[in-house]
DNA sequence: GTTTATGCAAAGGCTTTGCATTTCA
DNA sequence: TGAAATGCAAAGCCTTTGCATAAAC
């Protein structure tokens, strides 16, 4: 799937979601979605605000927060709280399932993928009669770069 | 291990930690530790503050926040961010390894245990050359009670 | 006697809210 | 036209910080 195809695809999903929920299709909402899907990796609200402002597309922070709720609700975006109070987001559609390892010393976030997580989800759903929608596995520790740095001192 | 034994045990661990780090052994710090280990389940700073106040042991919120940092550092307490900005804590010592499933409708938090997580940790450590210290797996979804409630409406 | 910790209140940072204005349907 | 969304600023909430006081070592 090309970048253009994906962009059209997620616009379609968002459009149908807004319609189904009786929400309006404002240009701000689609501009935010487009901006999010134009980049990889994690971002926070302030970063997104800055990126849109630099492209002369000014949206208020309030609208950013409101729109993120909608995008979370239709699973086009994921929200993480790696540390502190500041939420981090990432696009979720057509982005392979993965989890995160975060270095508690330098804050670097790495991605990994392990099929056993899916098995755990299935077991939890079955044993606890729980309808799983998504999950977040965060592995904390110290990355090799930080360990080497400390050893070198 | 009895409750009294565990309390003595964690006091010992904390005491040694403070000594090793050159921190002072203040009565507030031990009172906070004792209060935390007198209860099961999750709690936030405000709840802990209220519980100590109701026992006429008044500590400032600042000291609670400071002490939690120490307890986190010596692994006697875990911190979670299930939702929102408010941190949740739970005691960590002699409390079997477990993870959490949280209902996104009613907010209920359930615990479960799956040995496959340990295997994932081992794999991440090996493949990414990452020194794992701990992890947090959060499974989101809708609990059976909430599903039944909605069906009944 | 020093140095560190406590407590209080103020400041900070991220997020939410209220309300007037604008815009979608 | 009427209801909902936007933008701005103010308020909220949790957490951190600064500084005087108290306490550990």
mmCIF file of C-alpha atoms (C1' of nucleotides) in Angstrom:
data_model
loop_
_atom_site.group_PDB
_atom_site.id
_atom_site.type_symbol
_atom_site.label_atom_id
_atom_site.label_comp_id
_atom_site.label_asym_id
_atom_site.label_seq_id
_atom_site.Cartn_x
_atom_site.Cartn_y
_atom_site.Cartn_z
ATOM 1 C CA UNK A 1 0.000 0.000 0.000
ATOM 2 C CA UNK A 2 1.494 3.309 -1.081
ATOM 3 C CA UNK A 3 1.564 6.390 1.102
ATOM 4 C CA UNK A 4 -1.115 8.024 -1.068
ATOM 5 C CA UNK A 5 -3.275 4.913 -0.892
ATOM 6 C CA UNK A 6 -2.956 4.730 2.857
ATOM 7 C CA UNK A 7 -3.846 8.380 3.242
ATOM 8 C CA UNK A 8 -6.963 7.909 1.163
ATOM 9 C CA UNK A 9 -7.759 4.767 3.100
ATOM 10 C CA UNK A 10 -7.612 6.359 6.550
ATOM 11 C CA UNK A 11 -9.549 9.409 5.363
ATOM 12 C CA UNK A 12 -12.246 7.033 4.254
ATOM 13 C CA UNK A 13 -12.271 5.252 7.620
ATOM 14 C CA UNK A 14 -12.401 8.539 9.506
ATOM 15 C CA UNK A 15 -15.118 9.884 7.229
ATOM 16 C CA UNK A 16 -17.306 6.832 7.777
ATOM 17 C CA UNK A 17 -16.696 6.990 11.512
ATOM 18 C CA UNK A 18 -17.713 10.662 11.698
ATOM 19 C CA UNK A 19 -20.820 9.950 9.685
ATOM 20 C CA UNK A 20 -21.794 6.965 11.808
ATOM 21 C CA UNK A 21 -21.369 8.990 14.995
ATOM 22 C CA UNK A 22 -23.134 12.066 13.641
ATOM 23 C CA UNK A 23 -20.037 14.246 13.862
ATOM 24 C CA UNK A 24 -19.186 16.932 11.350
ATOM 25 C CA UNK A 25 -16.507 16.541 8.703
ATOM 26 C CA UNK A 26 -14.517 19.683 9.329
ATOM 27 C CA UNK A 27 -11.355 20.550 7.398
ATOM 28 C CA UNK A 28 -9.432 20.755 10.693
ATOM 29 C CA UNK A 29 -10.179 17.122 11.498
ATOM 30 C CA UNK A 30 -8.942 15.868 8.148
ATOM 31 C CA UNK A 31 -5.926 18.138 8.214
ATOM 32 C CA UNK A 32 -4.927 16.703 11.575
ATOM 33 C CA UNK A 33 -5.370 13.136 10.364
ATOM 34 C CA UNK A 34 -3.299 13.855 7.268
ATOM 35 C CA UNK A 35 -0.529 15.455 9.279
ATOM 36 C CA UNK A 36 -0.396 12.483 11.665
ATOM 37 C CA UNK A 37 -0.188 9.975 8.835
ATOM 38 C CA UNK A 38 2.537 11.938 7.081
ATOM 39 C CA UNK A 39 5.067 10.955 9.741
ATOM 40 C CA UNK A 40 6.294 7.829 11.488
ATOM 41 C CA UNK A 41 7.135 7.412 15.135
ATOM 42 C CA UNK A 42 5.775 8.924 18.300
ATOM 43 C CA UNK A 43 4.622 12.479 18.868
ATOM 44 C CA UNK A 44 2.955 14.573 21.515
ATOM 45 C CA UNK A 45 0.337 17.301 21.139
ATOM 46 C CA UNK A 46 2.875 20.100 21.261
ATOM 47 C CA UNK A 47 4.940 18.569 18.476
ATOM 48 C CA UNK A 48 1.877 18.088 16.300
ATOM 49 C CA UNK A 49 0.810 21.657 17.014
ATOM 50 C CA UNK A 50 4.215 22.924 15.987
ATOM 51 C CA UNK A 51 4.329 20.883 12.785
ATOM 52 C CA UNK A 52 0.952 22.142 11.630
ATOM 53 C CA UNK A 53 1.772 25.703 12.537
ATOM 54 C CA UNK A 54 4.996 25.545 10.561
ATOM 55 C CA UNK A 55 2.954 24.528 7.520
ATOM 56 C CA UNK A 56 0.724 27.533 8.065
ATOM 57 C CA UNK A 57 -2.155 25.308 9.016
ATOM 58 C CA UNK A 58 -3.091 26.690 12.391
ATOM 59 C CA UNK A 59 -5.363 24.642 14.624
ATOM 60 C CA UNK A 60 -5.938 25.333 18.275
ATOM 61 C CA UNK A 61 -4.636 22.991 20.928
ATOM 62 C CA UNK A 62 -8.222 22.451 22.051
ATOM 63 C CA UNK A 63 -9.135 21.114 18.623
ATOM 64 C CA UNK A 64 -6.075 18.895 18.610
ATOM 65 C CA UNK A 65 -7.092 17.355 21.933
ATOM 66 C CA UNK A 66 -10.704 16.958 20.798
ATOM 67 C CA UNK A 67 -9.727 15.366 17.508
ATOM 68 C CA UNK A 68 -7.314 12.943 19.165
ATOM 69 C CA UNK A 69 -10.241 11.594 21.180
ATOM 70 C CA UNK A 70 -12.107 10.886 17.963
ATOM 71 C CA UNK A 71 -9.096 9.266 16.320
ATOM 72 C CA UNK A 72 -8.533 7.127 19.395
ATOM 73 C CA UNK A 73 -12.162 6.087 19.389
ATOM 74 C CA UNK A 74 -12.004 4.845 15.794
ATOM 75 C CA UNK A 75 -8.603 3.200 16.336
ATOM 76 C CA UNK A 76 -6.686 5.343 13.859
ATOM 77 C CA UNK A 77 -4.367 6.468 16.646
ATOM 78 C CA UNK A 78 -2.883 4.938 19.802
ATOM 79 C CA UNK A 79 -2.062 6.779 22.996
ATOM 80 C CA UNK A 80 0.842 5.881 25.290
ATOM 81 C CA UNK A 81 2.075 7.193 28.605
ATOM 82 C CA UNK A 82 5.709 6.168 28.572
ATOM 83 C CA UNK A 83 6.696 8.488 31.398
ATOM 84 C CA UNK A 84 5.616 11.626 33.137
ATOM 85 C CA UNK A 85 2.234 13.143 32.474
ATOM 86 C CA UNK A 86 2.661 13.902 28.808
ATOM 87 C CA UNK A 87 0.785 11.581 26.462
ATOM 88 C CA UNK A 88 2.514 10.221 23.381
ATOM 89 C CA UNK A 89 0.607 9.196 20.269
ATOM 90 C CA UNK A 90 1.270 7.149 17.166
ATOM 91 C CA UNK A 91 -0.749 6.188 14.123
ATOM 92 C CA UNK A 92 -2.326 2.788 14.395
ATOM 93 C CA UNK A 93 -3.762 1.802 11.037
ATOM 94 C CA UNK A 94 -1.818 -0.426 8.698
ATOM 95 C CA UNK A 95 1.075 -0.235 11.066
ATOM 96 C CA UNK A 96 2.138 -3.654 12.171
ATOM 97 C CA UNK A 97 1.344 -4.717 15.719
ATOM 98 C CA UNK A 98 4.260 -3.949 17.991
ATOM 99 C CA UNK A 99 5.212 -3.154 21.567
ATOM 100 C CA UNK A 100 7.774 -0.916 23.202
ATOM 101 C CA UNK A 101 10.950 -1.158 25.219
ATOM 102 C CA UNK A 102 11.948 2.082 26.895
ATOM 103 C CA UNK A 103 15.351 2.902 28.346
ATOM 104 C CA UNK A 104 14.837 4.415 31.797
ATOM 105 C CA UNK A 105 18.150 6.234 31.595
ATOM 106 C CA UNK A 106 18.062 7.997 28.198
ATOM 107 C CA UNK A 107 14.351 7.680 27.449
ATOM 108 C CA UNK A 108 14.870 6.047 24.060
ATOM 109 C CA UNK A 109 11.882 4.015 22.873
ATOM 110 C CA UNK A 110 12.418 0.883 20.782
ATOM 111 C CA UNK A 111 9.827 -1.248 19.062
ATOM 112 C CA UNK A 112 9.587 -4.992 18.989
ATOM 113 C CA UNK A 113 7.103 -7.626 17.980
ATOM 114 C CA UNK A 114 6.335 -10.958 19.635
ATOM 115 C CA UNK A 115 3.509 -13.287 18.608
ATOM 116 C CA UNK A 116 3.229 -14.699 22.132
ATOM 117 C CA UNK A 117 1.484 -11.480 23.193
ATOM 118 C CA UNK A 118 -1.423 -12.403 20.959
ATOM 119 C CA UNK A 119 -1.641 -15.738 22.726
ATOM 120 C CA UNK A 120 -1.727 -13.981 26.095
ATOM 121 C CA UNK A 121 -4.545 -11.744 24.844
ATOM 122 C CA UNK A 122 -6.511 -14.786 23.738
ATOM 123 C CA UNK A 123 -6.040 -16.490 27.088
ATOM 124 C CA UNK A 124 -7.115 -13.418 29.050
ATOM 125 C CA UNK A 125 -10.194 -13.029 26.859
ATOM 126 C CA UNK A 126 -11.143 -16.639 27.418
ATOM 127 C CA UNK A 127 -10.344 -17.101 31.099
ATOM 128 C CA UNK A 128 -11.700 -13.741 32.311
ATOM 129 C CA UNK A 129 -14.560 -13.466 29.824
ATOM 130 C CA UNK A 130 -13.066 -10.160 28.723
ATOM 131 C CA UNK A 131 -13.565 -8.566 25.316
ATOM 132 C CA UNK A 132 -10.056 -7.411 24.426
ATOM 133 C CA UNK A 133 -9.777 -4.347 22.208
ATOM 134 C CA UNK A 134 -6.075 -3.578 22.440
ATOM 135 C CA UNK A 135 -3.056 -3.784 24.692
ATOM 136 C CA UNK A 136 0.159 -2.047 25.578
ATOM 137 C CA UNK A 137 3.268 -3.862 26.749
ATOM 138 C CA UNK A 138 6.051 -1.668 28.024
ATOM 139 C CA UNK A 139 9.381 -3.249 28.878
ATOM 140 C CA UNK A 140 11.600 -1.067 31.030
ATOM 141 C CA UNK A 141 15.337 -1.340 31.401
ATOM 142 C CA UNK A 142 18.682 0.037 30.321
ATOM 143 C CA UNK A 143 19.751 0.006 26.685
ATOM 144 C CA UNK A 144 23.144 -1.241 25.601
ATOM 145 C CA UNK A 145 24.391 2.259 24.722
ATOM 146 C CA UNK A 146 23.713 3.513 28.246
ATOM 147 C CA UNK A 147 25.327 0.458 29.819
ATOM 148 C CA UNK A 148 28.447 0.914 27.729
ATOM 149 C CA UNK A 149 28.585 4.602 28.554
ATOM 150 C CA UNK A 150 28.483 3.936 32.271
ATOM 151 C CA UNK A 151 31.120 1.205 32.018
ATOM 152 C CA UNK A 152 33.427 3.540 30.126
ATOM 153 C CA UNK A 153 33.380 6.188 32.850
ATOM 154 C CA UNK B 1 5.464 -15.174 55.203
ATOM 155 C CA UNK B 2 3.241 -13.432 57.741
ATOM 156 C CA UNK B 3 2.185 -9.808 57.483
ATOM 157 C CA UNK B 4 4.452 -8.902 60.407
ATOM 158 C CA UNK B 5 7.370 -10.744 58.835
ATOM 159 C CA UNK B 6 6.848 -9.045 55.513
ATOM 160 C CA UNK B 7 6.684 -5.634 57.162
ATOM 161 C CA UNK B 8 9.956 -6.275 58.944
ATOM 162 C CA UNK B 9 11.434 -7.583 55.737
ATOM 163 C CA UNK B 10 10.625 -4.546 53.618
ATOM 164 C CA UNK B 11 11.733 -2.159 56.381
ATOM 165 C CA UNK B 12 15.050 -3.940 56.298
ATOM 166 C CA UNK B 13 15.324 -3.644 52.546
ATOM 167 C CA UNK B 14 14.432 0.042 52.655
ATOM 168 C CA UNK B 15 16.842 0.671 55.502
ATOM 169 C CA UNK B 16 19.716 -0.915 53.637
ATOM 170 C CA UNK B 17 18.824 0.985 50.502
ATOM 171 C CA UNK B 18 18.817 4.328 52.324
ATOM 172 C CA UNK B 19 22.140 3.539 53.935
ATOM 173 C CA UNK B 20 23.716 2.482 50.672
ATOM 174 C CA UNK B 21 22.545 5.674 48.968
ATOM 175 C CA UNK B 22 23.502 7.927 51.861
ATOM 176 C CA UNK B 23 19.919 9.007 52.522
ATOM 177 C CA UNK B 24 18.543 9.633 55.991
ATOM 178 C CA UNK B 25 16.283 7.239 57.823
ATOM 179 C CA UNK B 26 13.461 9.555 58.730
ATOM 180 C CA UNK B 27 10.327 8.408 60.573
ATOM 181 C CA UNK B 28 8.185 9.763 57.720
ATOM 182 C CA UNK B 29 9.837 7.463 55.203
ATOM 183 C CA UNK B 30 9.227 4.368 57.288
ATOM 184 C CA UNK B 31 5.698 5.417 58.163
ATOM 185 C CA UNK B 32 4.901 5.761 54.466
ATOM 186 C CA UNK B 33 6.384 2.364 53.698
ATOM 187 C CA UNK B 34 4.400 0.769 56.518
ATOM 188 C CA UNK B 35 1.161 2.370 55.392
ATOM 189 C CA UNK B 36 1.670 1.177 51.830
ATOM 190 C CA UNK B 37 2.339 -2.393 52.915
ATOM 191 C CA UNK B 38 -0.701 -2.446 55.206
ATOM 192 C CA UNK B 39 -3.030 -2.518 52.199
ATOM 193 C CA UNK B 40 -3.496 -4.466 48.990
ATOM 194 C CA UNK B 41 -4.422 -3.129 45.594
ATOM 195 C CA UNK B 42 -3.754 0.126 43.815
ATOM 196 C CA UNK B 43 -3.644 3.601 45.259
ATOM 197 C CA UNK B 44 -2.785 7.142 44.233
ATOM 198 C CA UNK B 45 -0.985 9.848 46.194
ATOM 199 C CA UNK B 46 -4.193 11.511 47.335
ATOM 200 C CA UNK B 47 -5.564 8.258 48.735
ATOM 201 C CA UNK B 48 -2.338 7.546 50.590
ATOM 202 C CA UNK B 49 -2.336 11.085 51.923
ATOM 203 C CA UNK B 50 -5.881 10.671 53.181
ATOM 204 C CA UNK B 51 -5.220 7.329 54.816
ATOM 205 C CA UNK B 52 -2.225 8.633 56.750
ATOM 206 C CA UNK B 53 -4.037 11.794 57.739
ATOM 207 C CA UNK B 54 -6.965 9.764 59.081
ATOM 208 C CA UNK B 55 -4.504 7.904 61.302
ATOM 209 C CA UNK B 56 -3.212 11.225 62.589
ATOM 210 C CA UNK B 57 0.070 10.672 60.854
ATOM 211 C CA UNK B 58 0.383 13.795 58.790
ATOM 212 C CA UNK B 59 2.957 13.918 56.022
ATOM 213 C CA UNK B 60 3.067 16.530 53.316
ATOM 214 C CA UNK B 61 2.263 15.652 49.760
ATOM 215 C CA UNK B 62 5.773 16.774 48.824
ATOM 216 C CA UNK B 63 7.256 14.151 51.114
ATOM 217 C CA UNK B 64 4.925 11.510 49.710
ATOM 218 C CA UNK B 65 6.093 12.277 46.186
ATOM 219 C CA UNK B 66 9.727 12.307 47.264
ATOM 220 C CA UNK B 67 9.456 9.050 49.144
ATOM 221 C CA UNK B 68 7.679 7.298 46.284
ATOM 222 C CA UNK B 69 10.702 8.052 44.119
ATOM 223 C CA UNK B 70 12.918 6.294 46.642
ATOM 224 C CA UNK B 71 10.579 3.313 46.942
ATOM 225 C CA UNK B 72 10.404 3.029 43.168
ATOM 226 C CA UNK B 73 14.167 3.154 42.953
ATOM 227 C CA UNK B 74 14.613 0.231 45.330
ATOM 228 C CA UNK B 75 11.751 -1.734 43.731
ATOM 229 C CA UNK B 76 9.494 -1.784 46.775
ATOM 230 C CA UNK B 77 6.754 -0.035 44.806
ATOM 231 C CA UNK B 78 5.527 -0.024 41.205
ATOM 232 C CA UNK B 79 4.006 2.906 39.367
ATOM 233 C CA UNK B 80 1.315 2.605 36.708
ATOM 234 C CA UNK B 81 -0.463 5.074 34.455
ATOM 235 C CA UNK B 82 -3.665 3.263 33.676
ATOM 236 C CA UNK B 83 -5.467 6.357 32.414
ATOM 237 C CA UNK B 84 -5.400 10.109 32.656
ATOM 238 C CA UNK B 85 -2.487 11.866 34.246
ATOM 239 C CA UNK B 86 -2.820 10.505 37.761
ATOM 240 C CA UNK B 87 -0.241 7.864 38.673
ATOM 241 C CA UNK B 88 -1.317 4.693 40.443
ATOM 242 C CA UNK B 89 1.004 2.746 42.720
ATOM 243 C CA UNK B 90 1.135 -0.713 44.234
ATOM 244 C CA UNK B 91 3.540 -2.536 46.485
ATOM 245 C CA UNK B 92 5.963 -4.736 44.617
ATOM 246 C CA UNK B 93 7.845 -6.891 47.091
ATOM 247 C CA UNK B 94 6.708 -10.440 47.800
ATOM 248 C CA UNK B 95 3.741 -9.812 45.616
ATOM 249 C CA UNK B 96 3.601 -12.270 42.811
ATOM 250 C CA UNK B 97 4.362 -11.071 39.309
ATOM 251 C CA UNK B 98 1.169 -10.081 37.548
ATOM 252 C CA UNK B 99 -0.260 -7.838 34.867
ATOM 253 C CA UNK B 100 -3.465 -5.866 34.425
ATOM 254 C CA UNK B 101 -6.608 -5.887 32.343
ATOM 255 C CA UNK B 102 -8.590 -2.678 32.530
ATOM 256 C CA UNK B 103 -12.192 -2.198 31.453
ATOM 257 C CA UNK B 104 -12.405 0.963 29.353
ATOM 258 C CA UNK B 105 -16.070 1.405 30.218
ATOM 259 C CA UNK B 106 -16.178 1.064 34.023
ATOM 260 C CA UNK B 107 -12.480 1.460 34.794
ATOM 261 C CA UNK B 108 -12.241 -1.768 36.763
ATOM 262 C CA UNK B 109 -8.716 -3.204 36.948
ATOM 263 C CA UNK B 110 -8.211 -6.964 37.061
ATOM 264 C CA UNK B 111 -5.004 -8.875 37.589
ATOM 265 C CA UNK B 112 -3.731 -11.871 35.719
ATOM 266 C CA UNK B 113 -0.558 -13.848 35.399
ATOM 267 C CA UNK B 114 0.953 -15.450 32.303
ATOM 268 C CA UNK B 115 4.386 -17.084 32.176
ATOM 269 C CA UNK B 116 4.746 -16.313 28.484
ATOM 270 C CA UNK B 117 5.464 -12.691 29.401
ATOM 271 C CA UNK B 118 8.678 -13.781 31.033
ATOM 272 C CA UNK B 119 9.659 -15.499 27.806
ATOM 273 C CA UNK B 120 8.985 -12.298 25.884
ATOM 274 C CA UNK B 121 11.170 -10.383 28.344
ATOM 275 C CA UNK B 122 13.979 -12.859 27.842
ATOM 276 C CA UNK B 123 13.727 -12.613 24.086
ATOM 277 C CA UNK B 124 13.753 -8.810 24.105
ATOM 278 C CA UNK B 125 16.772 -8.793 26.405
ATOM 279 C CA UNK B 126 18.648 -11.136 24.122
ATOM 280 C CA UNK B 127 17.689 -9.806 20.697
ATOM 281 C CA UNK B 128 17.963 -6.103 21.543
ATOM 282 C CA UNK B 129 20.811 -6.389 24.014
ATOM 283 C CA UNK B 130 18.587 -4.711 26.558
ATOM 284 C CA UNK B 131 18.906 -5.074 30.327
ATOM 285 C CA UNK B 132 15.303 -5.575 31.405
ATOM 286 C CA UNK B 133 14.376 -4.336 34.862
ATOM 287 C CA UNK B 134 10.598 -4.622 34.778
ATOM 288 C CA UNK B 135 7.585 -4.447 32.525
ATOM 289 C CA UNK B 136 3.933 -3.470 32.427
ATOM 290 C CA UNK B 137 1.367 -5.174 30.233
ATOM 291 C CA UNK B 138 -2.012 -3.501 30.077
ATOM 292 C CA UNK B 139 -4.829 -5.235 28.262
ATOM 293 C CA UNK B 140 -7.729 -2.950 27.394
ATOM 294 C CA UNK B 141 -11.263 -4.019 26.640
ATOM 295 C CA UNK B 142 -14.771 -4.396 28.024
ATOM 296 C CA UNK B 143 -15.492 -6.614 31.008
ATOM 297 C CA UNK B 144 -18.319 -9.145 30.998
ATOM 298 C CA UNK B 145 -20.398 -7.113 33.486
ATOM 299 C CA UNK B 146 -20.365 -4.065 31.208
ATOM 300 C CA UNK B 147 -21.211 -6.147 28.138
ATOM 301 C CA UNK B 148 -24.163 -7.749 29.922
ATOM 302 C CA UNK B 149 -25.339 -4.362 31.129
ATOM 303 C CA UNK B 150 -25.371 -2.938 27.627
ATOM 304 C CA UNK B 151 -27.123 -6.022 26.235
ATOM 305 C CA UNK B 152 -29.809 -5.757 28.891
ATOM 306 C CA UNK B 153 -30.649 -2.157 27.973
ATOM 307 C "C1'" DG C 1 27.294 21.837 63.780
ATOM 308 C "C1'" DT C 2 26.327 20.459 58.924
ATOM 309 C "C1'" DT C 3 23.787 18.763 55.791
ATOM 310 C "C1'" DT C 4 19.680 16.758 54.372
ATOM 311 C "C1'" DA C 5 14.615 16.266 54.758
ATOM 312 C "C1'" DT C 6 10.173 18.175 55.741
ATOM 313 C "C1'" DG C 7 6.207 21.191 55.005
ATOM 314 C "C1'" DC C 8 3.960 24.784 53.012
ATOM 315 C "C1'" DA C 9 2.710 27.476 49.328
ATOM 316 C "C1'" DA C 10 3.627 28.877 44.868
ATOM 317 C "C1'" DA C 11 4.801 27.696 40.295
ATOM 318 C "C1'" DG C 12 4.742 24.462 36.342
ATOM 319 C "C1'" DG C 13 3.124 21.557 32.696
ATOM 320 C "C1'" DC C 14 -0.317 19.091 30.401
ATOM 321 C "C1'" DT C 15 -5.141 18.868 29.683
ATOM 322 C "C1'" DT C 16 -9.924 20.300 30.010
ATOM 323 C "C1'" DT C 17 -13.545 23.706 30.093
ATOM 324 C "C1'" DG C 18 -16.467 27.973 29.158
ATOM 325 C "C1'" DC C 19 -17.997 30.960 26.012
ATOM 326 C "C1'" DA C 20 -18.236 33.859 21.948
ATOM 327 C "C1'" DT C 21 -17.668 33.192 17.047
ATOM 328 C "C1'" DT C 22 -17.671 30.524 13.061
ATOM 329 C "C1'" DT C 23 -19.082 26.789 10.154
ATOM 330 C "C1'" DC C 24 -21.166 22.550 8.699
ATOM 331 C "C1'" DA C 25 -25.502 20.224 7.448
ATOM 332 C "C1'" DT D 1 -31.329 28.345 10.457
ATOM 333 C "C1'" DG D 2 -29.927 25.524 14.156
ATOM 334 C "C1'" DA D 3 -26.664 22.613 16.185
ATOM 335 C "C1'" DA D 4 -22.035 21.542 16.602
ATOM 336 C "C1'" DA D 5 -16.997 22.719 16.150
ATOM 337 C "C1'" DT D 6 -13.348 26.041 16.566
ATOM 338 C "C1'" DG D 7 -10.254 29.167 19.032
ATOM 339 C "C1'" DC D 8 -8.882 31.627 22.806
ATOM 340 C "C1'" DA D 9 -8.082 32.197 27.435
ATOM 341 C "C1'" DA D 10 -8.939 30.777 31.892
ATOM 342 C "C1'" DA D 11 -9.360 27.191 35.080
ATOM 343 C "C1'" DG D 12 -8.115 22.387 36.792
ATOM 344 C "C1'" DC D 13 -5.516 18.799 38.214
ATOM 345 C "C1'" DC D 14 -1.467 16.376 39.339
ATOM 346 C "C1'" DT D 15 3.206 17.079 40.238
ATOM 347 C "C1'" DT D 16 7.443 19.616 41.078
ATOM 348 C "C1'" DT D 17 10.054 23.372 43.109
ATOM 349 C "C1'" DG D 18 11.811 27.106 46.379
ATOM 350 C "C1'" DC D 19 12.665 28.342 50.701
ATOM 351 C "C1'" DA D 20 12.330 28.611 55.714
ATOM 352 C "C1'" DT D 21 12.209 25.383 59.521
ATOM 353 C "C1'" DA D 22 13.214 21.116 61.671
ATOM 354 C "C1'" DA D 23 15.694 16.939 62.248
ATOM 355 C "C1'" DA D 24 19.168 13.265 61.259
ATOM 356 C "C1'" DC D 25 23.953 12.119 61.546
#
